[in-house]
């Protein structure tokens, strides 16, 4: 019981320290400004930044998988089962790399199509600051 009593007293003391300044300085007008921590100024720039991060990480992982598949080829030493496993790993890494690289092409195609459909309105640009 003594243990809980100490925790309750500490919690009440902390609560008073948090709430007391609100009552004392409650009438003071503090001007705050929320600044944008991201470099993106629009939704499209934000999505482009996310896509850039995923592409960067994806390309690094793809290179590591290709190197691993090459290591599997070297360590197979003519064993057909290990060679087929290495071949499947290499093929999967190449297909994954093609998909990762195709994402940027698809994004540019979508933006180009949207800009072609509505030529008189605001243009979507992927050249963000």
mmCIF file of N, CA and C in Angstrom:
data_model
loop_
_atom_site.group_PDB
_atom_site.id
_atom_site.type_symbol
_atom_site.label_atom_id
_atom_site.label_comp_id
_atom_site.label_asym_id
_atom_site.label_seq_id
_atom_site.Cartn_x
_atom_site.Cartn_y
_atom_site.Cartn_z
ATOM 1 N N UNK A 1 0.825 -1.190 0.000
ATOM 2 C CA UNK A 1 0.000 0.000 0.000
ATOM 3 C C UNK A 1 0.868 1.252 0.000
ATOM 4 N N UNK A 2 2.015 1.163 0.686
ATOM 5 C CA UNK A 2 2.900 2.294 0.757
ATOM 6 C C UNK A 2 3.456 2.634 -0.632
ATOM 7 N N UNK A 3 3.686 1.584 -1.446
ATOM 8 C CA UNK A 3 4.202 1.779 -2.789
ATOM 9 C C UNK A 3 3.208 2.560 -3.648
ATOM 10 N N UNK A 4 1.939 2.193 -3.594
ATOM 11 C CA UNK A 4 0.910 2.870 -4.390
ATOM 12 C C UNK A 4 0.659 4.292 -3.895
ATOM 13 N N UNK A 5 0.792 4.492 -2.604
ATOM 14 C CA UNK A 5 0.577 5.815 -2.048
ATOM 15 C C UNK A 5 1.628 6.792 -2.579
ATOM 16 N N UNK A 6 2.859 6.350 -2.688
ATOM 17 C CA UNK A 6 3.924 7.188 -3.224
ATOM 18 C C UNK A 6 3.701 7.511 -4.701
ATOM 19 N N UNK A 7 3.224 6.524 -5.467
ATOM 20 C CA UNK A 7 2.957 6.764 -6.887
ATOM 21 C C UNK A 7 1.799 7.731 -7.080
ATOM 22 N N UNK A 8 0.774 7.621 -6.241
ATOM 23 C CA UNK A 8 -0.376 8.520 -6.350
ATOM 24 C C UNK A 8 0.036 9.942 -6.013
ATOM 25 N N UNK A 9 0.847 10.110 -4.978
ATOM 26 C CA UNK A 9 1.315 11.448 -4.611
ATOM 27 C C UNK A 9 2.178 12.028 -5.732
ATOM 28 N N UNK A 10 3.040 11.219 -6.336
ATOM 29 C CA UNK A 10 3.874 11.691 -7.435
ATOM 30 C C UNK A 10 3.020 12.078 -8.641
ATOM 31 N N UNK A 11 1.996 11.289 -8.948
ATOM 32 C CA UNK A 11 1.117 11.592 -10.078
ATOM 33 C C UNK A 11 0.354 12.891 -9.832
ATOM 34 N N UNK A 12 -0.144 13.106 -8.626
ATOM 35 C CA UNK A 12 -0.846 14.348 -8.317
ATOM 36 C C UNK A 12 0.091 15.553 -8.390
ATOM 37 N N UNK A 13 1.303 15.393 -7.912
ATOM 38 C CA UNK A 13 2.284 16.465 -7.984
ATOM 39 C C UNK A 13 2.606 16.815 -9.442
ATOM 40 N N UNK A 14 2.798 15.803 -10.281
ATOM 41 C CA UNK A 14 3.066 16.038 -11.699
ATOM 42 C C UNK A 14 1.875 16.702 -12.376
ATOM 43 N N UNK A 15 0.664 16.306 -12.005
ATOM 44 C CA UNK A 15 -0.546 16.902 -12.580
ATOM 45 C C UNK A 15 -0.661 18.374 -12.197
ATOM 46 N N UNK A 16 -0.335 18.685 -10.963
ATOM 47 C CA UNK A 16 -0.381 20.081 -10.521
ATOM 48 C C UNK A 16 0.670 20.894 -11.281
ATOM 49 N N UNK A 17 1.855 20.337 -11.496
ATOM 50 C CA UNK A 17 2.891 21.056 -12.239
ATOM 51 C C UNK A 17 2.499 21.293 -13.690
ATOM 52 N N UNK A 18 1.682 20.406 -14.258
ATOM 53 C CA UNK A 18 1.246 20.574 -15.641
ATOM 54 C C UNK A 18 0.072 21.537 -15.734
ATOM 55 N N UNK A 19 -0.876 21.444 -14.811
ATOM 56 C CA UNK A 19 -2.098 22.238 -14.898
ATOM 57 C C UNK A 19 -1.924 23.633 -14.304
ATOM 58 N N UNK A 20 -1.095 23.807 -13.302
ATOM 59 C CA UNK A 20 -0.927 25.106 -12.655
ATOM 60 C C UNK A 20 -0.535 26.223 -13.628
ATOM 61 N N UNK A 21 0.412 26.020 -14.529
ATOM 62 C CA UNK A 21 0.737 27.105 -15.469
ATOM 63 C C UNK A 21 -0.429 27.475 -16.380
ATOM 64 N N UNK A 22 -1.318 26.554 -16.651
ATOM 65 C CA UNK A 22 -2.476 26.863 -17.491
ATOM 66 C C UNK A 22 -3.372 27.878 -16.784
ATOM 67 N N UNK A 23 -3.572 27.706 -15.486
ATOM 68 C CA UNK A 23 -4.409 28.646 -14.742
ATOM 69 C C UNK A 23 -3.696 29.980 -14.511
ATOM 70 N N UNK A 24 -2.394 29.936 -14.296
ATOM 71 C CA UNK A 24 -1.661 31.164 -14.021
ATOM 72 C C UNK A 24 -1.490 32.000 -15.285
ATOM 73 N N UNK A 25 -1.107 31.345 -16.376
ATOM 74 C CA UNK A 25 -0.844 32.055 -17.623
ATOM 75 C C UNK A 25 -1.953 31.846 -18.649
ATOM 76 N N UNK A 26 -3.133 31.574 -18.219
ATOM 77 C CA UNK A 26 -4.233 31.266 -19.121
ATOM 78 C C UNK A 26 -4.667 32.418 -19.992
ATOM 79 N N UNK A 27 -4.497 33.643 -19.548
ATOM 80 C CA UNK A 27 -4.951 34.786 -20.335
ATOM 81 C C UNK A 27 -3.873 35.331 -21.274
ATOM 82 N N UNK A 28 -2.697 34.754 -21.260
ATOM 83 C CA UNK A 28 -1.609 35.207 -22.117
ATOM 84 C C UNK A 28 -1.821 34.636 -23.516
ATOM 85 N N UNK A 29 -1.731 35.518 -24.525
ATOM 86 C CA UNK A 29 -1.900 35.087 -25.906
ATOM 87 C C UNK A 29 -0.526 34.744 -26.484
ATOM 88 N N UNK A 30 -0.309 33.470 -26.753
ATOM 89 C CA UNK A 30 0.961 33.016 -27.305
ATOM 90 C C UNK A 30 0.741 32.704 -28.775
ATOM 91 N N UNK A 31 1.427 33.419 -29.640
ATOM 92 C CA UNK A 31 1.280 33.206 -31.081
ATOM 93 C C UNK A 31 2.209 32.060 -31.499
ATOM 94 N N UNK A 32 1.628 31.049 -32.062
ATOM 95 C CA UNK A 32 2.412 29.921 -32.549
ATOM 96 C C UNK A 32 2.180 29.766 -34.038
ATOM 97 N N UNK A 33 3.178 29.238 -34.695
ATOM 98 C CA UNK A 33 3.079 29.000 -36.124
ATOM 99 C C UNK A 33 3.547 27.577 -36.390
ATOM 100 N N UNK A 34 2.722 26.835 -37.071
ATOM 101 C CA UNK A 34 3.062 25.465 -37.427
ATOM 102 C C UNK A 34 3.727 25.475 -38.788
ATOM 103 N N UNK A 35 4.985 25.057 -38.831
ATOM 104 C CA UNK A 35 5.722 25.050 -40.091
ATOM 105 C C UNK A 35 5.704 23.653 -40.689
ATOM 106 N N UNK A 36 5.751 23.600 -42.002
ATOM 107 C CA UNK A 36 5.742 22.341 -42.724
ATOM 108 C C UNK A 36 7.120 21.688 -42.611
ATOM 109 N N UNK A 37 7.220 20.504 -41.978
ATOM 110 C CA UNK A 37 8.529 19.860 -41.844
ATOM 111 C C UNK A 37 8.966 19.143 -43.119
ATOM 112 N N UNK A 38 8.066 18.993 -44.068
ATOM 113 C CA UNK A 38 8.380 18.303 -45.311
ATOM 114 C C UNK A 38 8.768 19.309 -46.386
ATOM 115 N N UNK A 39 9.459 18.822 -47.389
ATOM 116 C CA UNK A 39 9.816 19.704 -48.500
ATOM 117 C C UNK A 39 8.681 19.807 -49.508
ATOM 118 N N UNK A 40 7.685 18.957 -49.392
ATOM 119 C CA UNK A 40 6.580 18.933 -50.348
ATOM 120 C C UNK A 40 5.620 20.088 -50.084
ATOM 121 N N UNK A 41 5.216 20.735 -51.172
ATOM 122 C CA UNK A 41 4.269 21.829 -51.053
ATOM 123 C C UNK A 41 2.886 21.442 -51.544
ATOM 124 N N UNK A 42 2.766 20.275 -52.169
ATOM 125 C CA UNK A 42 1.473 19.808 -52.652
ATOM 126 C C UNK A 42 1.395 18.300 -52.467
ATOM 127 N N UNK A 43 0.214 17.763 -52.710
ATOM 128 C CA UNK A 43 0.014 16.320 -52.566
ATOM 129 C C UNK A 43 0.848 15.555 -53.576
ATOM 130 N N UNK A 44 0.944 16.061 -54.797
ATOM 131 C CA UNK A 44 1.718 15.372 -55.820
ATOM 132 C C UNK A 44 3.203 15.346 -55.482
ATOM 133 N N UNK A 45 3.704 16.431 -54.923
ATOM 134 C CA UNK A 45 5.110 16.458 -54.509
ATOM 135 C C UNK A 45 5.356 15.493 -53.348
ATOM 136 N N UNK A 46 4.392 15.403 -52.442
ATOM 137 C CA UNK A 46 4.509 14.470 -51.325
ATOM 138 C C UNK A 46 4.533 13.026 -51.822
ATOM 139 N N UNK A 47 3.626 12.709 -52.755
ATOM 140 C CA UNK A 47 3.602 11.353 -53.316
ATOM 141 C C UNK A 47 4.878 11.056 -54.099
ATOM 142 N N UNK A 48 5.408 12.075 -54.780
ATOM 143 C CA UNK A 48 6.668 11.890 -55.506
ATOM 144 C C UNK A 48 7.809 11.613 -54.532
ATOM 145 N N UNK A 49 7.832 12.318 -53.414
ATOM 146 C CA UNK A 49 8.878 12.085 -52.413
ATOM 147 C C UNK A 49 8.795 10.671 -51.850
ATOM 148 N N UNK A 50 7.583 10.207 -51.576
ATOM 149 C CA UNK A 50 7.405 8.839 -51.081
ATOM 150 C C UNK A 50 7.859 7.830 -52.128
ATOM 151 N N UNK A 51 7.486 8.068 -53.375
ATOM 152 C CA UNK A 51 7.882 7.173 -54.465
ATOM 153 C C UNK A 51 9.398 7.157 -54.620
ATOM 154 N N UNK A 52 10.048 8.299 -54.482
ATOM 155 C CA UNK A 52 11.509 8.347 -54.570
ATOM 156 C C UNK A 52 12.170 7.523 -53.472
ATOM 157 N N UNK A 53 11.616 7.584 -52.264
ATOM 158 C CA UNK A 53 12.174 6.801 -51.162
ATOM 159 C C UNK A 53 12.019 5.310 -51.439
ATOM 160 N N UNK A 54 10.820 4.900 -51.875
ATOM 161 C CA UNK A 54 10.602 3.485 -52.168
ATOM 162 C C UNK A 54 11.473 3.010 -53.325
ATOM 163 N N UNK A 55 11.655 3.842 -54.337
ATOM 164 C CA UNK A 55 12.517 3.459 -55.459
ATOM 165 C C UNK A 55 13.970 3.316 -55.026
ATOM 166 N N UNK A 56 14.439 4.239 -54.199
ATOM 167 C CA UNK A 56 15.819 4.162 -53.730
ATOM 168 C C UNK A 56 16.059 2.893 -52.912
ATOM 169 N N UNK A 57 15.168 2.620 -51.979
ATOM 170 C CA UNK A 57 15.309 1.416 -51.155
ATOM 171 C C UNK A 57 15.126 0.165 -52.004
ATOM 172 N N UNK A 58 14.175 0.201 -52.932
ATOM 173 C CA UNK A 58 13.916 -0.956 -53.787
ATOM 174 C C UNK A 58 15.084 -1.295 -54.688
ATOM 175 N N UNK A 59 15.741 -0.284 -55.244
ATOM 176 C CA UNK A 59 16.887 -0.540 -56.113
ATOM 177 C C UNK A 59 18.044 -1.132 -55.308
ATOM 178 N N UNK A 60 18.252 -0.647 -54.110
ATOM 179 C CA UNK A 60 19.326 -1.194 -53.264
ATOM 180 C C UNK A 60 19.041 -2.656 -52.937
ATOM 181 N N UNK A 61 17.806 -2.961 -52.565
ATOM 182 C CA UNK A 61 17.442 -4.350 -52.250
ATOM 183 C C UNK A 61 17.552 -5.226 -53.492
ATOM 184 N N UNK A 62 17.152 -4.709 -54.659
ATOM 185 C CA UNK A 62 17.238 -5.482 -55.893
ATOM 186 C C UNK A 62 18.684 -5.820 -56.231
ATOM 187 N N UNK A 63 19.579 -4.857 -56.052
ATOM 188 C CA UNK A 63 20.997 -5.120 -56.314
ATOM 189 C C UNK A 63 21.520 -6.188 -55.361
ATOM 190 N N UNK A 64 21.126 -6.124 -54.100
ATOM 191 C CA UNK A 64 21.565 -7.134 -53.139
ATOM 192 C C UNK A 64 21.054 -8.521 -53.513
ATOM 193 N N UNK A 65 19.805 -8.624 -53.995
ATOM 194 C CA UNK A 65 19.274 -9.913 -54.405
ATOM 195 C C UNK A 65 19.982 -10.443 -55.647
ATOM 196 N N UNK A 66 20.339 -9.567 -56.573
ATOM 197 C CA UNK A 66 21.076 -10.016 -57.756
ATOM 198 C C UNK A 66 22.468 -10.519 -57.367
ATOM 199 N N UNK A 67 23.114 -9.818 -56.454
ATOM 200 C CA UNK A 67 24.421 -10.267 -55.967
ATOM 201 C C UNK A 67 24.287 -11.601 -55.239
ATOM 202 N N UNK A 68 23.236 -11.756 -54.448
ATOM 203 C CA UNK A 68 23.009 -13.022 -53.745
ATOM 204 C C UNK A 68 22.763 -14.160 -54.731
ATOM 205 N N UNK A 69 21.991 -13.895 -55.785
ATOM 206 C CA UNK A 69 21.752 -14.930 -56.793
ATOM 207 C C UNK A 69 23.055 -15.304 -57.494
ATOM 208 N N UNK A 70 23.899 -14.325 -57.756
ATOM 209 C CA UNK A 70 25.211 -14.620 -58.340
ATOM 210 C C UNK A 70 26.063 -15.453 -57.405
ATOM 211 N N UNK A 71 26.003 -15.150 -56.125
ATOM 212 C CA UNK A 71 26.720 -15.965 -55.131
ATOM 213 C C UNK A 71 26.190 -17.399 -55.123
ATOM 214 N N UNK A 72 24.886 -17.551 -55.278
ATOM 215 C CA UNK A 72 24.304 -18.902 -55.336
ATOM 216 C C UNK A 72 24.783 -19.645 -56.577
ATOM 217 N N UNK A 73 24.934 -18.948 -57.711
ATOM 218 C CA UNK A 73 25.475 -19.574 -58.916
ATOM 219 C C UNK A 73 26.900 -20.074 -58.688
ATOM 220 N N UNK A 74 27.703 -19.243 -58.036
ATOM 221 C CA UNK A 74 29.104 -19.607 -57.826
ATOM 222 C C UNK A 74 29.228 -20.790 -56.877
ATOM 223 N N UNK A 75 28.416 -20.799 -55.825
ATOM 224 C CA UNK A 75 28.525 -21.874 -54.834
ATOM 225 C C UNK A 75 27.796 -23.149 -55.250
ATOM 226 N N UNK A 76 27.068 -23.128 -56.375
ATOM 227 C CA UNK A 76 26.352 -24.331 -56.819
ATOM 228 C C UNK A 76 27.319 -25.418 -57.270
ATOM 229 N N UNK A 77 28.419 -25.053 -57.911
ATOM 230 C CA UNK A 77 29.470 -25.979 -58.351
ATOM 231 C C UNK A 77 28.933 -27.128 -59.207
ATOM 232 N N UNK A 78 28.024 -26.812 -60.080
ATOM 233 C CA UNK A 78 27.532 -27.823 -61.014
ATOM 234 C C UNK A 78 26.366 -28.644 -60.514
ATOM 235 N N UNK A 79 25.948 -28.485 -59.286
ATOM 236 C CA UNK A 79 24.793 -29.216 -58.757
ATOM 237 C C UNK A 79 23.525 -28.657 -59.415
ATOM 238 N N UNK A 80 22.775 -29.534 -60.101
ATOM 239 C CA UNK A 80 21.623 -29.057 -60.878
ATOM 240 C C UNK A 80 20.519 -28.492 -59.987
ATOM 241 N N UNK A 81 20.329 -29.057 -58.814
ATOM 242 C CA UNK A 81 19.283 -28.549 -57.920
ATOM 243 C C UNK A 81 19.641 -27.137 -57.443
ATOM 244 N N UNK A 82 20.893 -26.942 -57.053
ATOM 245 C CA UNK A 82 21.323 -25.612 -56.596
ATOM 246 C C UNK A 82 21.349 -24.612 -57.756
ATOM 247 N N UNK A 83 21.713 -25.093 -58.961
ATOM 248 C CA UNK A 83 21.701 -24.214 -60.121
ATOM 249 C C UNK A 83 20.291 -23.757 -60.455
ATOM 250 N N UNK A 84 19.308 -24.650 -60.339
ATOM 251 C CA UNK A 84 17.926 -24.244 -60.631
ATOM 252 C C UNK A 84 17.414 -23.273 -59.564
ATOM 253 N N UNK A 85 17.825 -23.469 -58.312
ATOM 254 C CA UNK A 85 17.452 -22.531 -57.254
ATOM 255 C C UNK A 85 18.079 -21.161 -57.514
ATOM 256 N N UNK A 86 19.341 -21.145 -57.909
ATOM 257 C CA UNK A 86 20.015 -19.887 -58.215
ATOM 258 C C UNK A 86 19.372 -19.214 -59.417
ATOM 259 N N UNK A 87 18.991 -20.008 -60.421
ATOM 260 C CA UNK A 87 18.342 -19.449 -61.602
ATOM 261 C C UNK A 87 17.002 -18.816 -61.238
ATOM 262 N N UNK A 88 16.219 -19.480 -60.387
ATOM 263 C CA UNK A 88 14.936 -18.924 -59.953
ATOM 264 C C UNK A 88 15.141 -17.640 -59.143
ATOM 265 N N UNK A 89 16.158 -17.626 -58.295
ATOM 266 C CA UNK A 89 16.437 -16.434 -57.495
ATOM 267 C C UNK A 89 16.849 -15.273 -58.392
ATOM 268 N N UNK A 90 17.691 -15.551 -59.387
ATOM 269 C CA UNK A 90 18.124 -14.499 -60.296
ATOM 270 C C UNK A 90 16.963 -13.981 -61.140
ATOM 271 N N UNK A 91 16.134 -14.895 -61.622
ATOM 272 C CA UNK A 91 14.977 -14.488 -62.422
ATOM 273 C C UNK A 91 14.013 -13.646 -61.584
ATOM 274 N N UNK A 92 13.780 -14.042 -60.342
ATOM 275 C CA UNK A 92 12.919 -13.262 -59.450
ATOM 276 C C UNK A 92 13.488 -11.884 -59.165
ATOM 277 N N UNK A 93 14.806 -11.798 -58.993
ATOM 278 C CA UNK A 93 15.439 -10.504 -58.736
ATOM 279 C C UNK A 93 15.326 -9.589 -59.958
ATOM 280 N N UNK A 94 15.500 -10.153 -61.147
ATOM 281 C CA UNK A 94 15.404 -9.341 -62.366
ATOM 282 C C UNK A 94 13.962 -8.876 -62.577
ATOM 283 N N UNK A 95 13.002 -9.761 -62.364
ATOM 284 C CA UNK A 95 11.591 -9.380 -62.512
ATOM 285 C C UNK A 95 11.217 -8.315 -61.478
ATOM 286 N N UNK A 96 11.681 -8.472 -60.242
ATOM 287 C CA UNK A 96 11.421 -7.468 -59.206
ATOM 288 C C UNK A 96 12.038 -6.125 -59.547
ATOM 289 N N UNK A 97 13.247 -6.149 -60.095
ATOM 290 C CA UNK A 97 13.896 -4.904 -60.506
ATOM 291 C C UNK A 97 13.117 -4.228 -61.629
ATOM 292 N N UNK A 98 12.625 -5.027 -62.577
ATOM 293 C CA UNK A 98 11.831 -4.461 -63.672
ATOM 294 C C UNK A 98 10.539 -3.834 -63.150
ATOM 295 N N UNK A 99 9.922 -4.473 -62.173
ATOM 296 C CA UNK A 99 8.693 -3.914 -61.587
ATOM 297 C C UNK A 99 8.997 -2.603 -60.865
ATOM 298 N N UNK A 100 10.082 -2.594 -60.101
ATOM 299 C CA UNK A 100 10.448 -1.384 -59.365
ATOM 300 C C UNK A 100 10.738 -0.232 -60.329
ATOM 301 N N UNK A 101 11.476 -0.515 -61.395
ATOM 302 C CA UNK A 101 11.781 0.531 -62.368
ATOM 303 C C UNK A 101 10.538 0.934 -63.165
ATOM 304 N N UNK A 102 9.624 -0.002 -63.362
ATOM 305 C CA UNK A 102 8.400 0.304 -64.097
ATOM 306 C C UNK A 102 7.454 1.209 -63.340
ATOM 307 N N UNK A 103 7.582 1.258 -62.031
ATOM 308 C CA UNK A 103 6.703 2.116 -61.228
ATOM 309 C C UNK A 103 6.897 3.580 -61.609
ATOM 310 N N UNK A 104 8.148 4.003 -61.787
ATOM 311 C CA UNK A 104 8.403 5.392 -62.146
ATOM 312 C C UNK A 104 7.887 5.698 -63.545
ATOM 313 N N UNK A 105 8.030 4.746 -64.461
ATOM 314 C CA UNK A 105 7.531 4.943 -65.823
ATOM 315 C C UNK A 105 6.009 5.078 -65.807
ATOM 316 N N UNK A 106 5.349 4.239 -65.020
ATOM 317 C CA UNK A 106 3.889 4.298 -64.928
ATOM 318 C C UNK A 106 3.449 5.632 -64.302
ATOM 319 N N UNK A 107 4.151 6.088 -63.283
ATOM 320 C CA UNK A 107 3.801 7.369 -62.657
ATOM 321 C C UNK A 107 3.943 8.515 -63.646
ATOM 322 N N UNK A 108 5.013 8.527 -64.412
ATOM 323 C CA UNK A 108 5.184 9.583 -65.416
ATOM 324 C C UNK A 108 4.135 9.484 -66.516
ATOM 325 N N UNK A 109 3.738 8.269 -66.893
ATOM 326 C CA UNK A 109 2.698 8.103 -67.911
ATOM 327 C C UNK A 109 1.357 8.627 -67.406
ATOM 328 N N UNK A 110 1.040 8.361 -66.151
ATOM 329 C CA UNK A 110 -0.226 8.847 -65.580
ATOM 330 C C UNK A 110 -0.234 10.374 -65.528
ATOM 331 N N UNK A 111 0.862 10.970 -65.081
ATOM 332 C CA UNK A 111 0.932 12.432 -65.013
ATOM 333 C C UNK A 111 0.847 13.034 -66.411
ATOM 334 N N UNK A 112 1.527 12.418 -67.379
ATOM 335 C CA UNK A 112 1.459 12.910 -68.755
ATOM 336 C C UNK A 112 0.062 12.804 -69.332
ATOM 337 N N UNK A 113 -0.639 11.723 -69.013
ATOM 338 C CA UNK A 113 -2.010 11.553 -69.499
ATOM 339 C C UNK A 113 -2.936 12.595 -68.878
ATOM 340 N N UNK A 114 -2.795 12.816 -67.594
ATOM 341 C CA UNK A 114 -3.644 13.815 -66.921
ATOM 342 C C UNK A 114 -3.376 15.205 -67.486
ATOM 343 N N UNK A 115 -2.112 15.534 -67.732
ATOM 344 C CA UNK A 115 -1.786 16.847 -68.291
ATOM 345 C C UNK A 115 -2.289 16.980 -69.725
ATOM 346 N N UNK A 116 -2.338 15.883 -70.486
ATOM 347 C CA UNK A 116 -2.833 15.941 -71.863
ATOM 348 C C UNK A 116 -4.353 16.068 -71.903
ATOM 349 N N UNK A 117 -5.041 15.476 -70.922
ATOM 350 C CA UNK A 117 -6.502 15.521 -70.904
ATOM 351 C C UNK A 117 -6.991 16.923 -70.596
ATOM 352 N N UNK A 118 -6.351 17.612 -69.715
ATOM 353 C CA UNK A 118 -6.802 18.948 -69.300
ATOM 354 C C UNK A 118 -5.725 19.995 -69.596
ATOM 355 N N UNK A 119 -5.565 20.367 -70.870
ATOM 356 C CA UNK A 119 -4.476 21.280 -71.228
ATOM 357 C C UNK A 119 -4.679 22.715 -70.754
ATOM 358 N N UNK A 120 -5.915 23.163 -70.583
ATOM 359 C CA UNK A 120 -6.154 24.556 -70.215
ATOM 360 C C UNK A 120 -6.068 24.830 -68.734
ATOM 361 N N UNK A 121 -6.036 23.803 -67.910
ATOM 362 C CA UNK A 121 -6.032 23.998 -66.459
ATOM 363 C C UNK A 121 -4.614 23.902 -65.908
ATOM 364 N N UNK A 122 -4.519 23.862 -64.608
ATOM 365 C CA UNK A 122 -3.206 23.793 -63.959
ATOM 366 C C UNK A 122 -2.522 22.476 -64.298
ATOM 367 N N UNK A 123 -1.260 22.560 -64.594
ATOM 368 C CA UNK A 123 -0.487 21.395 -64.987
ATOM 369 C C UNK A 123 0.137 20.740 -63.755
ATOM 370 N N UNK A 124 0.136 19.420 -63.740
ATOM 371 C CA UNK A 124 0.791 18.684 -62.657
ATOM 372 C C UNK A 124 2.260 18.548 -63.000
ATOM 373 N N UNK A 125 3.132 18.985 -62.102
ATOM 374 C CA UNK A 125 4.561 18.907 -62.339
ATOM 375 C C UNK A 125 5.188 18.022 -61.283
ATOM 376 N N UNK A 126 6.098 17.183 -61.730
ATOM 377 C CA UNK A 126 6.823 16.340 -60.790
ATOM 378 C C UNK A 126 8.198 16.899 -60.465
ATOM 379 N N UNK A 127 8.470 18.121 -60.894
ATOM 380 C CA UNK A 127 9.713 18.783 -60.562
ATOM 381 C C UNK A 127 9.499 19.617 -59.315
ATOM 382 N N UNK A 128 9.538 18.963 -58.176
ATOM 383 C CA UNK A 128 9.258 19.632 -56.906
ATOM 384 C C UNK A 128 10.555 20.160 -56.305
ATOM 385 N N UNK A 129 10.447 21.191 -55.488
ATOM 386 C CA UNK A 129 11.659 21.751 -54.856
ATOM 387 C C UNK A 129 12.251 20.819 -53.827
#
